[in-house]
Amino acid sequence: VQLVESGGGLVQAGGSLRLSCVVSGRIFSINAMGWYRQAPGEQRELVAEITSSGRTNYADSVKGRFTISRDNAKNAVYLQMNSLKPEDTAVYFCNCKTAFRGYWGQGTQVTVSS
């Protein structure tokens, strides 16, 4: 199973980025899919998560600015990030969970300049 992320990069404060993650390989019944981030010297934290039924959960710090969505047919999850702030700078990791285990992507760097 592979999770391949794309869409990271460098953006000025106030700008937008859209992250994408596609899950490939033999995987059944993905439950939740989500995005986590890890800044230097910090612990990895949940940014947003979406269940197979479409229920979403966001970190307080991104509510109203980020939107998570998924395409179950493509085993893909997306994160639209608007009004980006320098404190959003981190490596963003895609995650998916089945009934048995979780899987991680390799991470994509998001850098927001002030």
Coordinates of C-alpha atoms in Angstrom, one line a residue, residues 16-111:
S16 CA -3.6 29.0 -0.9
L17 CA -2.4 25.5 -1.6
R18 CA -4.2 22.3 -2.3
L19 CA -2.8 19.0 -1.1
S20 CA -3.7 15.7 -2.7
C21 CA -3.1 12.1 -1.6
V22 CA -3.9 9.0 -3.5
V23 CA -3.8 5.5 -2.0
S24 CA -2.7 2.7 -4.2
G25 CA -2.2 -1.0 -3.7
R26 CA -4.3 -3.7 -2.1
I27 CA -6.4 -2.1 0.6
F28 CA -9.9 -2.7 1.7
S29 CA -12.5 -0.7 3.5
I30 CA -10.7 2.5 4.2
N31 CA -12.4 4.2 7.2
A32 CA -11.0 7.6 7.9
M33 CA -8.6 9.5 5.8
G34 CA -6.8 12.6 7.0
W35 CA -3.9 15.0 7.1
Y36 CA -1.4 15.5 9.9
R37 CA 1.5 18.0 10.1
Q38 CA 4.7 18.2 11.9
A39 CA 6.8 21.3 12.4
P40 CA 10.5 21.2 13.3
G41 CA 10.8 20.3 17.0
E42 CA 7.1 19.7 17.4
Q43 CA 5.0 16.6 17.6
R44 CA 2.9 15.4 14.7
E45 CA -0.6 16.8 15.0
L46 CA -4.0 16.2 13.4
V47 CA -5.0 18.8 10.9
A48 CA -8.2 17.4 9.5
E49 CA -9.9 14.0 9.1
I50 CA -12.8 12.7 7.1
T51 CA -14.7 9.5 7.6
S52 CA -16.0 7.2 4.8
S53 CA -19.5 8.8 5.4
G54 CA -18.1 12.3 5.0
R55 CA -18.0 13.4 8.6
T56 CA -15.2 15.8 9.2
N57 CA -13.0 16.9 12.1
Y58 CA -10.6 19.8 12.1
A59 CA -7.9 21.2 14.4
D60 CA -9.1 24.4 16.0
S61 CA -6.2 26.3 14.4
V62 CA -7.4 25.6 10.8
K63 CA -11.2 25.7 11.2
G64 CA -12.7 28.1 8.6
R65 CA -9.5 28.1 6.5
F66 CA -8.9 24.5 5.5
T67 CA -11.3 22.1 3.9
I68 CA -10.9 18.4 3.6
S69 CA -12.6 16.2 1.0
R70 CA -12.3 12.7 -0.4
D71 CA -13.1 10.7 -3.4
N72 CA -13.9 7.2 -2.2
A73 CA -13.9 5.8 -5.8
K74 CA -10.3 7.0 -6.3
N75 CA -9.1 6.3 -2.7
A76 CA -8.0 10.0 -2.6
V77 CA -8.2 12.7 0.0
Y78 CA -7.6 16.4 -0.5
L79 CA -6.9 19.4 1.7
Q80 CA -7.7 22.9 0.4
M81 CA -5.7 25.4 2.5
N82 CA -6.7 29.0 2.3
S83 CA -5.6 32.1 4.2
L84 CA -2.3 30.4 5.0
K85 CA -0.2 31.7 7.9
P86 CA 3.5 31.3 8.7
E87 CA 2.5 29.0 11.6
D88 CA 1.1 26.5 9.1
T89 CA 4.6 25.8 7.9
A90 CA 5.3 22.1 8.4
V91 CA 5.6 18.7 6.7
Y92 CA 2.1 17.5 5.9
F93 CA 1.4 13.8 6.0
C94 CA -1.5 11.9 4.5
N95 CA -3.0 9.1 6.7
C96 CA -5.6 6.5 6.1
K97 CA -7.1 4.0 8.6
T98 CA -8.6 0.6 8.0
A99 CA -10.2 -1.6 10.7
F100 CA -6.7 -3.2 11.2
R101 CA -4.1 -0.5 10.8
G102 CA -3.1 2.9 9.6
Y103 CA -0.9 3.9 6.7
W104 CA 1.2 7.0 6.2
G105 CA 2.5 9.0 3.2
Q106 CA 6.0 10.2 3.0
G107 CA 5.1 13.8 3.6
T108 CA 5.1 17.0 1.6
Q109 CA 6.6 20.3 2.7
V110 CA 4.4 23.4 3.1
T111 CA 6.2 26.6 3.7

